[in-house]
XYZ file of C-alpha atoms in Angstrom:
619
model
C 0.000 0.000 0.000
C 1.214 3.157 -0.706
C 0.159 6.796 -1.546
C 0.032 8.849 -5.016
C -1.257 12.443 -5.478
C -0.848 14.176 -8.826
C -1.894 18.067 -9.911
C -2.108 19.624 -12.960
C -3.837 23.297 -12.715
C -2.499 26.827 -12.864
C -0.607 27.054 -9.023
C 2.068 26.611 -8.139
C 2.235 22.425 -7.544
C 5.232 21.698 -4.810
C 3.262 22.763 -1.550
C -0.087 21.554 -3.464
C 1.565 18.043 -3.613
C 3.869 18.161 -0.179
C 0.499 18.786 1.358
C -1.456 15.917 -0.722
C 0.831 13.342 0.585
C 0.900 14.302 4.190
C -2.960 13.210 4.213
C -1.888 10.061 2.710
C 1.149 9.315 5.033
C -0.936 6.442 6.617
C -0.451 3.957 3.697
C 3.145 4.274 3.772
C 6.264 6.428 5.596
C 9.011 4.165 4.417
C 10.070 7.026 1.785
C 8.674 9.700 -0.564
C 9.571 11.452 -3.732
C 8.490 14.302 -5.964
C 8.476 15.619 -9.607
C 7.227 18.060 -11.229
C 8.194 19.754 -15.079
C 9.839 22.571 -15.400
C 8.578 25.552 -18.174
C 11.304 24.223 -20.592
C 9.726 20.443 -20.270
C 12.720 19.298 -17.942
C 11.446 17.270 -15.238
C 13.112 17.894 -11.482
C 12.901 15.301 -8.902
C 13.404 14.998 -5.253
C 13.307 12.271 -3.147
C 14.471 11.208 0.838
C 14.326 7.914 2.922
C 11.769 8.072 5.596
C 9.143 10.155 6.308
C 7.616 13.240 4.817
C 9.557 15.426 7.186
C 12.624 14.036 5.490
C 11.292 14.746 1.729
C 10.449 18.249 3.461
C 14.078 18.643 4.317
C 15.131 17.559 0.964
C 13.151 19.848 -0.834
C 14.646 22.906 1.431
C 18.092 21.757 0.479
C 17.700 21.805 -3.052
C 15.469 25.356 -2.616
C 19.049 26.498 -1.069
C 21.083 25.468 -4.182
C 18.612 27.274 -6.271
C 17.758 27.015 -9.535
C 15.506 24.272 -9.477
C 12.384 22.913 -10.325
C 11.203 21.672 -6.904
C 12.439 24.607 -5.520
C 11.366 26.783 -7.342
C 7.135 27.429 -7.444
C 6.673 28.231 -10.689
C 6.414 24.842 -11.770
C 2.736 23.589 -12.120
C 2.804 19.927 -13.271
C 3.763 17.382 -10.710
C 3.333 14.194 -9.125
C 4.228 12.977 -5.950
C 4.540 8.910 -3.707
C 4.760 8.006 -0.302
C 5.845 4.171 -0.163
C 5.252 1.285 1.626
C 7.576 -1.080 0.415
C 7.035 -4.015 -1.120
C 9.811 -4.802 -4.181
C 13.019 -3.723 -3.052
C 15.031 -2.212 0.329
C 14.314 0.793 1.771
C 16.584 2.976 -0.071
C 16.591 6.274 -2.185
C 16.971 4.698 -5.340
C 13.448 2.785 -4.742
C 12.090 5.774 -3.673
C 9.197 6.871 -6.127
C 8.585 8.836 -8.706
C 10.535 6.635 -11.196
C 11.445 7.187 -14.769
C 12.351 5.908 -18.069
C 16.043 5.905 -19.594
C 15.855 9.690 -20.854
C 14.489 10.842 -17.762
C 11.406 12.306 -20.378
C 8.989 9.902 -18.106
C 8.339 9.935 -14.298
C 5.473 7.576 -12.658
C 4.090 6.853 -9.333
C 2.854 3.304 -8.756
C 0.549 2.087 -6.056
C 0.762 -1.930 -5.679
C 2.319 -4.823 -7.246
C 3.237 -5.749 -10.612
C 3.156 -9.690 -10.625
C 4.937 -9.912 -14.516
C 7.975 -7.389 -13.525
C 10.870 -9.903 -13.819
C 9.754 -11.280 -17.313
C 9.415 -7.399 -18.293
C 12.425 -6.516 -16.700
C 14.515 -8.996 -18.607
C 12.223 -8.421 -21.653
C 13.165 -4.568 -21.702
C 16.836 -5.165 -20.547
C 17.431 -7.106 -23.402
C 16.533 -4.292 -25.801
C 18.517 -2.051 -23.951
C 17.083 -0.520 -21.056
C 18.562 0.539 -18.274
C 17.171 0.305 -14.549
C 18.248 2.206 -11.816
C 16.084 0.269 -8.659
C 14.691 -2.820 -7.726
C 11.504 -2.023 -7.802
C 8.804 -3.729 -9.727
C 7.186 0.184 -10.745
C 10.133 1.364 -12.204
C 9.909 -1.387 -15.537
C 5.941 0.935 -15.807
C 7.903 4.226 -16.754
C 10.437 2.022 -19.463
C 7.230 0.815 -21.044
C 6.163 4.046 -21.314
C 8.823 4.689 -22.861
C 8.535 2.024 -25.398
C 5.076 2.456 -26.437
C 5.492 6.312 -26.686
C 4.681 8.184 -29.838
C 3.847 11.373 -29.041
C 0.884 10.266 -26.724
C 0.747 9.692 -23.513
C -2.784 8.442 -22.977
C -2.309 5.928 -25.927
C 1.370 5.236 -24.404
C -0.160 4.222 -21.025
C -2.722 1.936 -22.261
C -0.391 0.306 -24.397
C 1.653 -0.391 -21.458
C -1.117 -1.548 -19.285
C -2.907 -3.930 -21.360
C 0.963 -5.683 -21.114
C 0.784 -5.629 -17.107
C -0.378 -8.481 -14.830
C -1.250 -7.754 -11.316
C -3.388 -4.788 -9.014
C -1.820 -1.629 -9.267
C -2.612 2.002 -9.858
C -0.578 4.645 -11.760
C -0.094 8.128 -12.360
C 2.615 9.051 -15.254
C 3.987 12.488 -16.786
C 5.977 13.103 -19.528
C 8.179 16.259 -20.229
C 7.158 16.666 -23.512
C 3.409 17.331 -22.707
C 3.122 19.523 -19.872
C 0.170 20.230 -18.185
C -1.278 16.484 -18.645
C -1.422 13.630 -16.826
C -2.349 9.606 -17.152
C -3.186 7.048 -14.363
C -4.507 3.542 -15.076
C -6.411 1.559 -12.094
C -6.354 -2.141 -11.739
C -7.881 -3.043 -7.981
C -5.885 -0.536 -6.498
C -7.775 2.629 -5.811
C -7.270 6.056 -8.002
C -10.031 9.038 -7.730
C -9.840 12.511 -9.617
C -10.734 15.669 -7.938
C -11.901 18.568 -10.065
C -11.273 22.387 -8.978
C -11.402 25.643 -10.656
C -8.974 25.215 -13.784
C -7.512 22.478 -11.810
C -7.582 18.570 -11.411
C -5.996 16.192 -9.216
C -5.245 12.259 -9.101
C -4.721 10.430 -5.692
C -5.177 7.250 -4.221
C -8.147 8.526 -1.831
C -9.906 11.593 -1.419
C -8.070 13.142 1.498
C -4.910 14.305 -0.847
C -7.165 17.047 -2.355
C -10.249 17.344 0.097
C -8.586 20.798 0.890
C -8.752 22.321 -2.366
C -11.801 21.072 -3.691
C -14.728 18.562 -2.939
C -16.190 17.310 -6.350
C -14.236 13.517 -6.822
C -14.672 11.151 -10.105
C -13.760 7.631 -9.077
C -11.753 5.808 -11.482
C -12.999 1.998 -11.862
C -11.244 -1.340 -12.837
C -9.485 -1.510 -16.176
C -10.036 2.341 -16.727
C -7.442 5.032 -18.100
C -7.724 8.791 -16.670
C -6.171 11.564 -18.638
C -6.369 15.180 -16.412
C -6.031 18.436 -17.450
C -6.430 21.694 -16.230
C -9.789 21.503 -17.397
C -10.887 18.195 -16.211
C -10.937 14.924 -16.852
C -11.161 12.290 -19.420
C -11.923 8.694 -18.864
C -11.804 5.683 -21.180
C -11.745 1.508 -20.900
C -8.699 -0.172 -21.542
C -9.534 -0.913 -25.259
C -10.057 2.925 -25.871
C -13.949 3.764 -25.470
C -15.108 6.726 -23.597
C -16.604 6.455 -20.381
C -18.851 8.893 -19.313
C -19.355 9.705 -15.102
C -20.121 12.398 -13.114
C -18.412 13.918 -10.331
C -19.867 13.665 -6.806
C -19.768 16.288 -4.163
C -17.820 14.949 -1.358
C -19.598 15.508 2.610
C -17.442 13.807 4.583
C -15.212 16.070 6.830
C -11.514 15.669 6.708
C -11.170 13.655 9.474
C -13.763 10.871 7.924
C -11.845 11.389 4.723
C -8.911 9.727 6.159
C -10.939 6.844 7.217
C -12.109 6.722 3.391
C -15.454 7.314 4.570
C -15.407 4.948 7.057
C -16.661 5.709 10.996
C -13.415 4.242 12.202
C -9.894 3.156 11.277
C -10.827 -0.465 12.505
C -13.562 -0.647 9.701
C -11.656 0.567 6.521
C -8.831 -1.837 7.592
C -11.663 -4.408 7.873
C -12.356 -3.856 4.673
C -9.109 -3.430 3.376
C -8.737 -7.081 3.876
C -9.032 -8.175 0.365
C -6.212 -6.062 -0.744
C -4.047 -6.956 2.214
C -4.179 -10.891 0.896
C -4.261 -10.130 -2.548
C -0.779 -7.631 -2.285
C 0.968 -10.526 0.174
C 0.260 -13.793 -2.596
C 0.146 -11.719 -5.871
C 3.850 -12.298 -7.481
C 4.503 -15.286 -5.281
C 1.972 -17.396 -6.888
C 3.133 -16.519 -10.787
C 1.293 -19.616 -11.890
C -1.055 -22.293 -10.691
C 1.828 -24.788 -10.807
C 4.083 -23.796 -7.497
C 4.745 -21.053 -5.521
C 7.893 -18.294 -5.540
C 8.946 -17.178 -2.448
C 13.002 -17.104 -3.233
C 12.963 -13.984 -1.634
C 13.503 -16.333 2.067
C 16.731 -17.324 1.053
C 17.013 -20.547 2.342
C 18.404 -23.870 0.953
C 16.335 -26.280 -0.829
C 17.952 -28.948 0.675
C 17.520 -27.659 3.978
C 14.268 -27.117 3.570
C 13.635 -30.530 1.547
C 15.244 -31.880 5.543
C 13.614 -29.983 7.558
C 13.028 -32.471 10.900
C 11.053 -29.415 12.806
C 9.470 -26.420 12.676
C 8.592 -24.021 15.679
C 6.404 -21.181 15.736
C 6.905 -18.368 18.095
C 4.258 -15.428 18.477
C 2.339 -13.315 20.430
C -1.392 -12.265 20.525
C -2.970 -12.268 16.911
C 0.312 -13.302 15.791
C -0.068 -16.689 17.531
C -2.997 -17.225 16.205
C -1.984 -16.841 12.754
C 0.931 -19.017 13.410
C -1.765 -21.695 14.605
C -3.233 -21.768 11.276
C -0.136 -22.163 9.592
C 0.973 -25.082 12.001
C -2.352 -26.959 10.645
C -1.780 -26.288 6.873
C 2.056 -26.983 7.154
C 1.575 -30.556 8.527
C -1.793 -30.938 6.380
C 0.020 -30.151 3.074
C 3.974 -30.547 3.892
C 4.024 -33.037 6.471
C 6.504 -31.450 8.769
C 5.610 -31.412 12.868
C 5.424 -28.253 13.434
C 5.399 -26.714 16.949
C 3.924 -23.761 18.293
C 4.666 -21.650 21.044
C 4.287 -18.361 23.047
C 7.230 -16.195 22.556
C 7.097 -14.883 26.034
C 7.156 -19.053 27.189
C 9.536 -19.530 24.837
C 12.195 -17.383 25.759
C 12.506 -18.860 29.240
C 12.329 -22.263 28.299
C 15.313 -24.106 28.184
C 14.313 -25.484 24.607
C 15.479 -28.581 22.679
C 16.443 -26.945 19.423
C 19.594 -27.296 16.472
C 20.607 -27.014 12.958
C 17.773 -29.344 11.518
C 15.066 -26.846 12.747
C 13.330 -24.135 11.658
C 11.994 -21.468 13.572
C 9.406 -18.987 12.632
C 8.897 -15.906 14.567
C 6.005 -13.689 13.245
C 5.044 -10.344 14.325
C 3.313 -7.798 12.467
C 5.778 -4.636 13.572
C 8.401 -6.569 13.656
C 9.536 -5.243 17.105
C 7.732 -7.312 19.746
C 10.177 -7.716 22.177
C 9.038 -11.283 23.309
C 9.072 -12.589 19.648
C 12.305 -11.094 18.958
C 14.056 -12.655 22.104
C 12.261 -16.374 21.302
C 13.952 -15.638 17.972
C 17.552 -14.820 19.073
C 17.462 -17.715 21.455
C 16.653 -20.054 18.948
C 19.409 -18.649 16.537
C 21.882 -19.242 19.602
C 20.887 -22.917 19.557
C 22.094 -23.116 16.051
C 18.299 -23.147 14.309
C 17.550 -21.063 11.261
C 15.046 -18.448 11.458
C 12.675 -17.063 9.464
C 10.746 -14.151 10.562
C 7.590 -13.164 9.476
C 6.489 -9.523 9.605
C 4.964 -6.259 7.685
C 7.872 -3.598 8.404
C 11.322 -3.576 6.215
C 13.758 -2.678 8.238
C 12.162 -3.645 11.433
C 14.285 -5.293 14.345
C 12.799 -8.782 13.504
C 14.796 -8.611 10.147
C 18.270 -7.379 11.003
C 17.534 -11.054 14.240
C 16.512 -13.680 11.465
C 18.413 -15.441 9.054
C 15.875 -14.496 5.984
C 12.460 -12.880 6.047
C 9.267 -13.384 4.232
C 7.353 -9.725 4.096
C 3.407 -9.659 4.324
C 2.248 -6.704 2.550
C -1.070 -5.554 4.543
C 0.486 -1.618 4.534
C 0.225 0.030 7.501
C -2.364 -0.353 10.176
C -3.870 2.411 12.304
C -6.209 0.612 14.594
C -4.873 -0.931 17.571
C -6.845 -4.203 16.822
C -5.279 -5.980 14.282
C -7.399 -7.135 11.479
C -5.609 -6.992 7.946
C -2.516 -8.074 9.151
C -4.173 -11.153 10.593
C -5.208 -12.467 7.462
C -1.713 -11.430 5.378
C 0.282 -13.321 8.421
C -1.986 -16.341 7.656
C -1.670 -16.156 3.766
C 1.812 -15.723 4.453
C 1.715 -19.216 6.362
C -0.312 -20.518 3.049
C 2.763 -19.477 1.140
C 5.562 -21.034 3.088
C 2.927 -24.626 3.819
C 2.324 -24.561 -0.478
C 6.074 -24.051 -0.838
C 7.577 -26.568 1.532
C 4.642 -29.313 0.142
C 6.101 -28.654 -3.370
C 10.032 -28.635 -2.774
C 9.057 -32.245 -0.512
C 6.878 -33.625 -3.470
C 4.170 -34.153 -0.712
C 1.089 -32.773 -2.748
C -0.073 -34.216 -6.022
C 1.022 -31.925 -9.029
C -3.037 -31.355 -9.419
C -4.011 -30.934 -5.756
C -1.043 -28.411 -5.447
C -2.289 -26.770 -8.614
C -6.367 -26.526 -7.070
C -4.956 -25.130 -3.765
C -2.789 -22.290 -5.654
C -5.681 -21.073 -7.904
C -8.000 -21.105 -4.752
C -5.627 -18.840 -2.850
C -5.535 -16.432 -6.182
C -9.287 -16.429 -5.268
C -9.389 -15.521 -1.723
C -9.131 -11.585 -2.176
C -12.511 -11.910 -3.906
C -13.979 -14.285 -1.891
C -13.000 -11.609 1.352
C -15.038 -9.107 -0.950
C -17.673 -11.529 -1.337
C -18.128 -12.405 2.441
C -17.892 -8.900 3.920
C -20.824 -7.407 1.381
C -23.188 -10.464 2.663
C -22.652 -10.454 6.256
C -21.742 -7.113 7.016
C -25.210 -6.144 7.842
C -25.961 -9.656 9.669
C -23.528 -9.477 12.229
C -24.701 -5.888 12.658
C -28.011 -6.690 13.874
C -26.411 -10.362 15.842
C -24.481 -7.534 17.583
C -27.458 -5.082 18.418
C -29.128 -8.568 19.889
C -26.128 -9.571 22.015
C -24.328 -6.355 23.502
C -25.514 -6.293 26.658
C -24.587 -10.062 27.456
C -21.495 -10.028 30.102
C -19.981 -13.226 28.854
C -18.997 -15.143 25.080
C -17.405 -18.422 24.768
C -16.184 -19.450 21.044
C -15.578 -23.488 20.017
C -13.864 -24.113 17.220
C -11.866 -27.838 16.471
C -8.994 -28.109 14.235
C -8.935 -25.353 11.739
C -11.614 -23.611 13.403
C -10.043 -23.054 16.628
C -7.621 -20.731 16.047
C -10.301 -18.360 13.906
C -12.265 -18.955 17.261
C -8.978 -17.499 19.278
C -8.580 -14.804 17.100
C -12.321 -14.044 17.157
C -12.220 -14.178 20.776
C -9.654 -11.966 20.984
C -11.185 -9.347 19.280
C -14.114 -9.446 21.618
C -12.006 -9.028 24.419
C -9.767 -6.056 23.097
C -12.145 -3.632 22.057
C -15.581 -4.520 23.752
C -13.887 -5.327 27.481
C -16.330 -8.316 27.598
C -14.754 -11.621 29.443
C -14.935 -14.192 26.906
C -13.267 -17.313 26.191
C -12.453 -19.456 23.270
C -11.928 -23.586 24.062
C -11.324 -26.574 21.357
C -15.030 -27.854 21.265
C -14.072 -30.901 22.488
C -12.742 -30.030 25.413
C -15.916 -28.431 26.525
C -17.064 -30.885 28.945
C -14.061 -30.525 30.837
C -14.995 -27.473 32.741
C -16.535 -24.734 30.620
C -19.489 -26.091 30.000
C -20.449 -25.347 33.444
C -20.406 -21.703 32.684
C -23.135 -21.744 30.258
C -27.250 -20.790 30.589
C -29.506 -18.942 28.638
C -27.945 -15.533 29.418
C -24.624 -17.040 27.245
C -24.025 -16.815 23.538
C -22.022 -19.318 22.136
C -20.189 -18.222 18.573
C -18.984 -21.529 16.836
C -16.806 -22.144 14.073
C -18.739 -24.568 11.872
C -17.166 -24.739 8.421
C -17.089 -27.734 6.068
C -13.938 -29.874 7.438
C -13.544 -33.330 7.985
C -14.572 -32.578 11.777
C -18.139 -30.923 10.909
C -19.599 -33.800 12.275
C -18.310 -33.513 15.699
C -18.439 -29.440 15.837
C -22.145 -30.482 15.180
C -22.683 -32.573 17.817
C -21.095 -30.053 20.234
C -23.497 -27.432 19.334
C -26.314 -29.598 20.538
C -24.945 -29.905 23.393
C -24.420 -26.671 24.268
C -28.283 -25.288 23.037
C -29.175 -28.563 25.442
C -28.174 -25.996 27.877
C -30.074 -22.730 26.833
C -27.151 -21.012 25.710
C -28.028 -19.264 22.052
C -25.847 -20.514 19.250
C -24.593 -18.244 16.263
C -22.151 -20.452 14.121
C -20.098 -19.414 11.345
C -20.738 -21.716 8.280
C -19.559 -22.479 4.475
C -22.086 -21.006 1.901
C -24.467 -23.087 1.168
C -24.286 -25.637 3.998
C -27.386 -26.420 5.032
C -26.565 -28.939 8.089
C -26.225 -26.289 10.656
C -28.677 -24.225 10.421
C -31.218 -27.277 12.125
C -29.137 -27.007 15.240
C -27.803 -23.250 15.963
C -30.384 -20.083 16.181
C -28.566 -17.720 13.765
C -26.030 -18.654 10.710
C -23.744 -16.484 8.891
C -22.234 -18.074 5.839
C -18.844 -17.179 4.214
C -17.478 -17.628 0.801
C -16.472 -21.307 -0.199
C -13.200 -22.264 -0.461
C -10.626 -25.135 0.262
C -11.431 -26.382 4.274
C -7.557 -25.673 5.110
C -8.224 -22.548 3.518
C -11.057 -20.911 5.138
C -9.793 -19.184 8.404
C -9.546 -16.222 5.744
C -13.015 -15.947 5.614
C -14.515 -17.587 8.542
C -12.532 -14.820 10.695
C -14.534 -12.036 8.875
C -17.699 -12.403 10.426
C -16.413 -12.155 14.152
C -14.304 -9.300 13.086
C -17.262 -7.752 12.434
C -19.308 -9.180 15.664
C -16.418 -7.563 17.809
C -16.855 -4.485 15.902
C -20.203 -3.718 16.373
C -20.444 -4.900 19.609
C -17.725 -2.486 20.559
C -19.831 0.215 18.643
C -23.156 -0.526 20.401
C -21.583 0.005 23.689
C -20.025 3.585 22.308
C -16.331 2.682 23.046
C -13.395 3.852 21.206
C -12.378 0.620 18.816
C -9.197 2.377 17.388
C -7.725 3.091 20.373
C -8.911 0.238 23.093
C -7.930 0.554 27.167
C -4.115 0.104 28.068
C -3.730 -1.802 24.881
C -0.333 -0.362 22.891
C -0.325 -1.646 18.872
C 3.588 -2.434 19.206
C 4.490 -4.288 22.134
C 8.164 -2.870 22.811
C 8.939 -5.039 26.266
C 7.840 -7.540 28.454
């Protein structure tokens, strides 16, 4: 996730653009860049590791050396990036904007290109020259290619030869005062002033200067002006919309409209998955992750893995511990990093340990994952910040790409951590020949479909779990049951409850409910179970009987279309279908949402719960 704002218009851009991306900050602070063309068509650039106070001081020094275009105000075409990284280190040279070979081209890129090595090495070969390692930067040298003297006809060109989500903004300096994005599931909206436009990834870049928006859809191309914009499909033909006038305040802009940080990220979810699997799964026939650096061999030999985690963290690791064994066949262990780290623990060069945590700076994790690398294990850690602590401690890293997360209860980065876990279970299965070719194959192309199935399963029980949650807010205790699969979705759902609703609830392996909790439960209790098709449906059934046998009300998460529970539990929410090992992705949704409005019924602040911190820097 990251931010682009561009301006065309008749002021002066810098500030215009400076002040665009400070409202955008949120989806990424890794680094930042600017451009903007000059009045002779030469196109200036600045750009700084870090945050925007650091593209802010860059800018100053070059207005000190004078002379220049992003110094000087004059200058009235411009784009501008805040990253999150994805492709490449945190370093100036990945730093957006990027450009072409004759520095005629700059572009800002929000997402991933999955084809960028096979155009990299396509556009090498004829002679181009990169200067990152960054999948955006091959977008400006097709640019270049296709150019003929127009832009808009360049860019589409280009895109119809791109595979992946992305949006894009690109300049060039021989036609000032014009820009061209393209939008493929990443978001781009145009804002329309007084002999002015802009292009951003979300209204709050330009909410200051003007309020009438034109979203840009899927597969569209955007050419702004100073005197508007133009919008066509990808083969060409015009598409006619109207601006809206935009109500929300500035503060609700940031949330994208939505009441709360926790929502958008909710709902953010789809993108989250689809930007951690999108290269790494180049074709339905195995999985890439080369990035983690480690051996085949070793990993063909692996005797162990451990998991060590904390909070949501854990939980994802839980899921991953299932699908490892399921598909690779490797025990896997998991444990609590803060148990972990005072254990004396039987550990050495055959084993793998995984330590996941979303900032990569949980001081717990990070100590499980030193002491393991002192007992001669590999480690692999597993977070959503370059650069964090947890990647300068582990022997290789494999990055989830859920951008950055505002609300203190973690929700996006949940379900990256667990495709993450998909990833590395696929990948070991395939390097130890332990899935069928076609089995291997059906798994791959049902991850590819999880983003949309997220999409699917939020717009059809969004409103359900509102009015399970109007029902149920008063009631002073929850327990969850969940077996195999489902329990850790039940842990995590749990969880959520507890954080930002302060209602005691607990989560227990169904089967293990007869050994103590089910004396807690009467008619006053609801009882959320996990009751997705698995090989253990069966038994999750007979559980719920036995808990309604006790007046406690039932609300059980099922697979669409599954009609079995609905005879034995008083309300149903169904989620997409998918693969059984595969469905915490979407069974979690729902009780997201429970905890949500829950939380909201009982006025409480869900971004920013009670003595809970979203970085957990010591013990």
């Amino acid at each position: 996730m990251c931010g682009i704002v561009g301006y065309v218009g008749e002021r002066p851009c810098r500030d215009l653009l400076v002040a665009g991306l400070e409202k955008l900050e949120y989806r990424g602070y890794d680094s930042a860049g600017i451009s903007v063309i000059e009045d002779d068509g030469r196109i200036d650039s600045v750009r700084a590791v870090g945050n925007l106070a650091n593209l802010r001081a860059a800018v100053a020094e070059r207005a000190g050396e004078g002379g220049v275009a992003v110094a000087a105000l004059p200058a009235t075409t411009g784009v501008a990036h805040t990253r999150w990284a994805t492709h490449g280190r945190v370093t100036e040279e990945n730093a957006h904007p990027h450009g072409d070979c004759s520095d005629r081209i700059q572009i800002v890129l929000n997402g991933i290109v999955e084809n960028h090595a096979e155009l990299r090495r396509e556009l090498a070969g004829e002679g181009h020259e990169f200067s990152s390692e960054t999948d955006a930067e091959i977008v400006a040298h097709l640019i270049e290619r296709n150019y003929d003297g127009d832009l808009t006809a360049a860019v589409r060109a280009s895109f119809a030869e791109l595979r992946g989500h992305y949006a894009f903004v690109a300049m060039h300096g021989d036609e000032p005062g014009r820009l061209v994005g393209a939008r493929r599931e990443c978001p781009l909206v145009a804002g329309i002033g007084k002999g002015e436009t802009f292009l951003a990834s979300a209204i709050p870049a330009f909410l200051a200067e003007t309020r009438e928006a034109v979203a840009i859809e899927n597969d569209e191309i955007v050419t702004i002006d100073a005197g508007g914009v133009s919008i066509t499909d990808a083969a060409g033909a015009p598409v006619q919309r109207e601006p809206e006038e935009i109500s929300w305040d500035e503060s609700a802009a940031e949330k994208g409209g939505y009441e709360t940080f926790m929502l958008k990220e909710i709902h953010e979810q789809a993108d989250a998955v689809a930007e951690t699997i999108a290269d790494r799964l180049p074709s339905d026939e195995g999985v890439d992750i080369s990035e983690i650096e480690l051996d085949g061999d070793f990993l063909r030999s692996l005797k162990r893995i451990v998991i060590v985690a904390c909070g949501t963290s854990y939980h994802a690791g839980l899921v991953g511990r299932y699908a490892i064994e399921e598909w690779a066949r490797v025990p896997v262990e998991m444990d609590i990093a803060s148990e972990y780290r005072y254990r004396n623990p039987v550990i050495g060069p055959d084993d793998l340990v995984i330590g996941i945590t979303q900032s990569g700076e949980t001081a717990d994790t990070l100590a499980a994952m030193r002491l393991a690398r002192e007992h001669g294990a590999k480690v692999l850690a597993i977070t959503n910040v370059m650069g964090s602590q947890a990647t300068r401690d582990a022997d290789t890293v494999l990055y989830t790409r859920a951008g950055p997360e505002v609300s203190v209860a973690a929700t996006k980065t949940f379900v990256a951590q667990v495709a993450a876990m998909y990833l590395l279970g696929l990948k070991l299965a395939q390097l130890r020949g332990t899935l069928p070719a076609a089995e291997l194959s059906e798994l791959i192309a049902e991850m590819k479909s999880l983003p949309s199935k997220i999409e699917a399963t939020l717009a059809a029980c969004e409103e359900g779990m509102r009015s399970v949650a109007a029902s149920r807010s008063a009631q002073q205790f929850f327990l969850y049951l969940g077996r195999h699969i489902g329990l850790p979705v039940c842990l995590e759902g749990a969880l959520k409850l507890k954080e930002i609703s302060y209602i005691p609830t607990d989560a227990y392996a169904a089967g293990e409910m007869k050994h103590g909790p089910i004396a807690l439960l009467d008619e006053s209790t609801p009882v959320i179970c996990v009751a997705t098709e698995s090989p253990v449906l069966d038994k999750i059934l007979s559980n719920v009987e036995e808990v309604r046998a006790r007046g406690a009300s039932t609300i059980a998460v099922v697979t669409e279309g599954c009609t079995r529970v609905r005879d034995v539990a008083d309300d149903t929410v169904e989620v997409a279908r998918t693969n059984w090992i595969l469905q915490p992705i979407v069974a979690i949704l729902p009780l997201q949402l429970l905890a949500y409005y829950i939380a909201r019924e009982r006025d409480l602040n869900v971004d920013q719960p009670r003595n809970l911190a979203k970085t957990v820097t010591v013990e």
